[in-house]
PDB file of C-alpha atoms in Angstrom:
ATOM      1  CA  UNK B 161       0.000   0.000   0.000  1.00 92.00           C
ATOM      2  CA  UNK B 162       1.358   3.399  -0.953  1.00 94.00           C
ATOM      3  CA  UNK B 163      -0.142   6.248   1.050  1.00 96.00           C
ATOM      4  CA  UNK B 164       0.646   9.885   0.302  1.00 94.00           C
ATOM      5  CA  UNK B 165       0.482  12.650   2.894  1.00 95.00           C
ATOM      6  CA  UNK B 166       0.249  15.996   1.223  1.00 88.00           C
ATOM      7  CA  UNK B 167      -1.064  19.502   1.094  1.00 82.00           C
ATOM      8  CA  UNK B 168       0.185  22.587  -0.633  1.00 79.00           C
ATOM      9  CA  UNK B 169      -0.011  24.540   2.631  1.00 71.00           C
ATOM     10  CA  UNK B 170       2.843  24.101   5.074  1.00 76.00           C
ATOM     11  CA  UNK B 171       2.312  23.638   8.789  1.00 79.00           C
ATOM     12  CA  UNK B 172      -0.842  21.538   8.548  1.00 83.00           C
ATOM     13  CA  UNK B 173       0.802  18.476  10.071  1.00 85.00           C
ATOM     14  CA  UNK B 174       1.560  16.245   7.098  1.00 91.00           C
ATOM     15  CA  UNK B 175       5.037  15.257   8.328  1.00 93.00           C
ATOM     16  CA  UNK B 176       3.735  14.707  11.847  1.00 94.00           C
ATOM     17  CA  UNK B 177       0.810  12.638  10.592  1.00 96.00           C
ATOM     18  CA  UNK B 178       3.157  10.607   8.379  1.00 96.00           C
ATOM     19  CA  UNK B 179       5.345   9.693  11.365  1.00 95.00           C
ATOM     20  CA  UNK B 180       2.370   9.003  13.645  1.00 96.00           C
ATOM     21  CA  UNK B 181       0.849   6.722  11.010  1.00 97.00           C
ATOM     22  CA  UNK B 182       4.176   4.949  10.585  1.00 96.00           C
ATOM     23  CA  UNK B 183       4.444   4.418  14.331  1.00 94.00           C
ATOM     24  CA  UNK B 184       0.894   3.077  14.552  1.00 97.00           C
ATOM     25  CA  UNK B 185       1.155   0.707  11.595  1.00 96.00           C
ATOM     26  CA  UNK B 186       4.572  -0.553  12.636  1.00 95.00           C
ATOM     27  CA  UNK B 187       4.169  -0.852  16.399  1.00 93.00           C
ATOM     28  CA  UNK B 188       0.445  -1.481  16.904  1.00 94.00           C
ATOM     29  CA  UNK B 189      -0.339  -3.433  13.727  1.00 94.00           C
ATOM     30  CA  UNK B 190       3.102  -5.006  13.167  1.00 94.00           C
ATOM     31  CA  UNK B 191       3.169  -3.976   9.493  1.00 94.00           C
ATOM     32  CA  UNK B 192       6.428  -3.505   7.628  1.00 94.00           C
ATOM     33  CA  UNK B 193       6.623   0.265   7.057  1.00 96.00           C
ATOM     34  CA  UNK B 194       8.847   2.481   4.956  1.00 94.00           C
ATOM     35  CA  UNK B 195       8.572   6.259   5.114  1.00 95.00           C
ATOM     36  CA  UNK B 196       9.800   8.197   2.111  1.00 95.00           C
ATOM     37  CA  UNK B 197      10.588  11.801   2.937  1.00 95.00           C
ATOM     38  CA  UNK B 198      10.072  13.827  -0.235  1.00 93.00           C
ATOM     39  CA  UNK B 199       9.382  17.106   1.537  1.00 89.00           C
ATOM     40  CA  UNK B 200      11.926  19.757   0.611  1.00 84.00           C
ATOM     41  CA  UNK B 201      12.711  20.386   4.290  1.00 87.00           C
ATOM     42  CA  UNK B 202      13.511  16.680   4.871  1.00 89.00           C
ATOM     43  CA  UNK B 203      12.400  17.113   8.497  1.00 89.00           C
ATOM     44  CA  UNK B 204      11.473  13.443   8.989  1.00 92.00           C
ATOM     45  CA  UNK B 205      14.854  12.262   7.692  1.00 90.00           C
ATOM     46  CA  UNK B 206      16.741  14.752   9.854  1.00 88.00           C
ATOM     47  CA  UNK B 207      14.875  13.813  13.021  1.00 87.00           C
ATOM     48  CA  UNK B 208      15.237  10.121  12.240  1.00 85.00           C
ATOM     49  CA  UNK B 209      19.020  10.527  11.936  1.00 81.00           C
ATOM     50  CA  UNK B 210      19.157  12.368  15.275  1.00 77.00           C
ATOM     51  CA  UNK B 211      17.098   9.616  16.922  1.00 75.00           C
ATOM     52  CA  UNK B 212      19.649   6.987  15.857  1.00 70.00           C
ATOM     53  CA  UNK B 213      21.962   8.413  18.526  1.00 66.00           C
ATOM     54  CA  UNK B 214      19.628   6.898  21.122  1.00 67.00           C
ATOM     55  CA  UNK B 215      20.577   3.438  19.834  1.00 68.00           C
ATOM     56  CA  UNK B 216      17.017   2.181  19.829  1.00 71.00           C
ATOM     57  CA  UNK B 217      15.856  -0.181  17.136  1.00 78.00           C
ATOM     58  CA  UNK B 218      14.071   1.779  14.440  1.00 82.00           C
ATOM     59  CA  UNK B 219      10.452   0.672  13.972  1.00 86.00           C
ATOM     60  CA  UNK B 220      10.648   1.389  10.225  1.00 90.00           C
ATOM     61  CA  UNK B 221      12.934   2.672   7.502  1.00 90.00           C
ATOM     62  CA  UNK B 222      13.060   6.330   6.515  1.00 93.00           C
ATOM     63  CA  UNK B 223      14.401   7.162   3.082  1.00 91.00           C
ATOM     64  CA  UNK B 224      15.143  10.724   2.018  1.00 92.00           C
ATOM     65  CA  UNK B 225      14.153  11.110  -1.622  1.00 91.00           C
ATOM     66  CA  UNK B 226      13.381  13.643  -4.290  1.00 88.00           C
ATOM     67  CA  UNK B 227      11.025  13.588  -7.243  1.00 86.00           C
ATOM     68  CA  UNK B 228      13.743  12.512  -9.679  1.00 88.00           C
ATOM     69  CA  UNK B 229      14.697   9.471  -7.583  1.00 86.00           C
ATOM     70  CA  UNK B 230      11.119   8.209  -7.173  1.00 87.00           C
ATOM     71  CA  UNK B 231      10.226   6.506 -10.503  1.00 85.00           C
ATOM     72  CA  UNK B 232      12.966   3.825 -10.190  1.00 87.00           C
ATOM     73  CA  UNK B 233      11.715   3.049  -6.659  1.00 85.00           C
ATOM     74  CA  UNK B 234       8.154   2.202  -7.767  1.00 84.00           C
ATOM     75  CA  UNK B 235       8.782  -1.484  -8.643  1.00 84.00           C
ATOM     76  CA  UNK B 236      10.571  -2.038  -5.331  1.00 82.00           C
ATOM     77  CA  UNK B 237       7.902  -0.248  -3.295  1.00 81.00           C
ATOM     78  CA  UNK B 238       5.001  -2.091  -4.910  1.00 80.00           C
ATOM     79  CA  UNK B 239       6.622  -5.528  -4.759  1.00 80.00           C
ATOM     80  CA  UNK B 240       4.918  -6.550  -1.531  1.00 78.00           C
ATOM     81  CA  UNK B 241       1.354  -5.259  -1.217  1.00 75.00           C
ATOM     82  CA  UNK B 242       1.384  -5.991   2.535  1.00 78.00           C
ATOM     83  CA  UNK B 243       4.064  -3.375   3.146  1.00 90.00           C
ATOM     84  CA  UNK B 244       3.006   0.157   3.997  1.00 94.00           C
ATOM     85  CA  UNK B 245       4.879   2.877   2.138  1.00 95.00           C
ATOM     86  CA  UNK B 246       4.109   6.323   3.555  1.00 97.00           C
ATOM     87  CA  UNK B 247       5.252   9.302   1.515  1.00 96.00           C
ATOM     88  CA  UNK B 248       5.583  12.813   2.913  1.00 94.00           C
ATOM     89  CA  UNK B 249       5.072  14.934  -0.199  1.00 92.00           C
ATOM     90  CA  UNK B 250       6.708  18.253  -1.016  1.00 88.00           C
ATOM     91  CA  UNK B 251       4.448  21.252  -0.535  1.00 80.00           C
ATOM     92  CA  UNK B 252       4.700  22.516  -4.108  1.00 77.00           C
ATOM     93  CA  UNK B 253       2.436  21.239  -6.857  1.00 73.00           C
ATOM     94  CA  UNK B 254       4.139  22.834  -9.840  1.00 73.00           C
ATOM     95  CA  UNK B 255       6.528  19.978 -10.599  1.00 73.00           C
ATOM     96  CA  UNK B 256       5.707  17.357 -13.230  1.00 77.00           C
ATOM     97  CA  UNK B 257       7.783  14.903 -11.189  1.00 81.00           C
ATOM     98  CA  UNK B 258       4.782  14.547  -8.883  1.00 84.00           C
ATOM     99  CA  UNK B 259       2.709  12.794 -11.562  1.00 85.00           C
ATOM    100  CA  UNK B 260       4.304   9.326 -11.099  1.00 87.00           C
ATOM    101  CA  UNK B 261       4.084   9.756  -7.331  1.00 89.00           C
ATOM    102  CA  UNK B 262       0.354  10.558  -7.516  1.00 87.00           C
ATOM    103  CA  UNK B 263      -0.257   7.676  -9.938  1.00 88.00           C
ATOM    104  CA  UNK B 264       1.458   5.198  -7.610  1.00 88.00           C
ATOM    105  CA  UNK B 265      -0.800   6.016  -4.656  1.00 91.00           C
ATOM    106  CA  UNK B 266      -3.421   3.719  -3.214  1.00 92.00           C
ATOM    107  CA  UNK B 267      -4.495   6.374  -0.719  1.00 94.00           C
ATOM    108  CA  UNK B 268      -3.960  10.116  -0.246  1.00 92.00           C
ATOM    109  CA  UNK B 269      -4.313  11.782   3.144  1.00 91.00           C
ATOM    110  CA  UNK B 270      -4.587  15.553   3.051  1.00 87.00           C
ATOM    111  CA  UNK B 271      -4.427  17.147   6.515  1.00 85.00           C
ATOM    112  CA  UNK B 272      -5.758  20.697   6.712  1.00 79.00           C
ATOM    113  CA  UNK B 273      -7.086  23.389   9.010  1.00 74.00           C
ATOM    114  CA  UNK B 274     -10.337  25.309   8.658  1.00 76.00           C
ATOM    115  CA  UNK B 275      -8.820  28.758   8.217  1.00 75.00           C
ATOM    116  CA  UNK B 276      -9.549  30.382   4.860  1.00 75.00           C
ATOM    117  CA  UNK B 277      -6.015  30.307   3.434  1.00 72.00           C
ATOM    118  CA  UNK B 278      -5.407  26.665   4.345  1.00 74.00           C
ATOM    119  CA  UNK B 279      -8.822  25.590   3.110  1.00 76.00           C
ATOM    120  CA  UNK B 280      -8.322  27.294  -0.285  1.00 78.00           C
ATOM    121  CA  UNK B 281      -4.889  25.731  -0.638  1.00 75.00           C
ATOM    122  CA  UNK B 282      -6.338  22.319   0.211  1.00 78.00           C
ATOM    123  CA  UNK B 283      -9.068  22.673  -2.414  1.00 77.00           C
ATOM    124  CA  UNK B 284      -6.392  23.478  -5.006  1.00 74.00           C
ATOM    125  CA  UNK B 285      -4.417  20.400  -3.921  1.00 76.00           C
ATOM    126  CA  UNK B 286      -7.457  18.142  -4.362  1.00 78.00           C
ATOM    127  CA  UNK B 287      -8.209  19.636  -7.791  1.00 77.00           C
ATOM    128  CA  UNK B 288      -4.650  18.862  -8.914  1.00 74.00           C
ATOM    129  CA  UNK B 289      -4.970  15.311  -7.557  1.00 75.00           C
ATOM    130  CA  UNK B 290      -8.124  14.688  -9.577  1.00 74.00           C
ATOM    131  CA  UNK B 291      -6.289  15.484 -12.804  1.00 68.00           C
TER     132      UNK B 291
END
């Protein structure tokens, strides 16, 4: 299963929700999980590297990636349908490199807030997804 977490608006919690979902699926459901950090800030990857200092066993893999490196990963990521692949998307929608990422998805989660700016940005994100 490939699940995308995305929104054009920053600060809505997509990286946080990606990690929380990874923790839940890995620890509570015992699913094999891989998180792919495609966000330009790479915050999940950076925090994951810092956490390695604690010498705890990682509950899942975190792979920093960019849009150019994604297409070759698709066959590997879709090999086992029982694995959960969670992708933290970049916040920009103006890159054609997102098309193969969107097409690979089984599920898209779009966190948002009810303020006007965030809501409008979320509507734009969903319109782009439909195309």
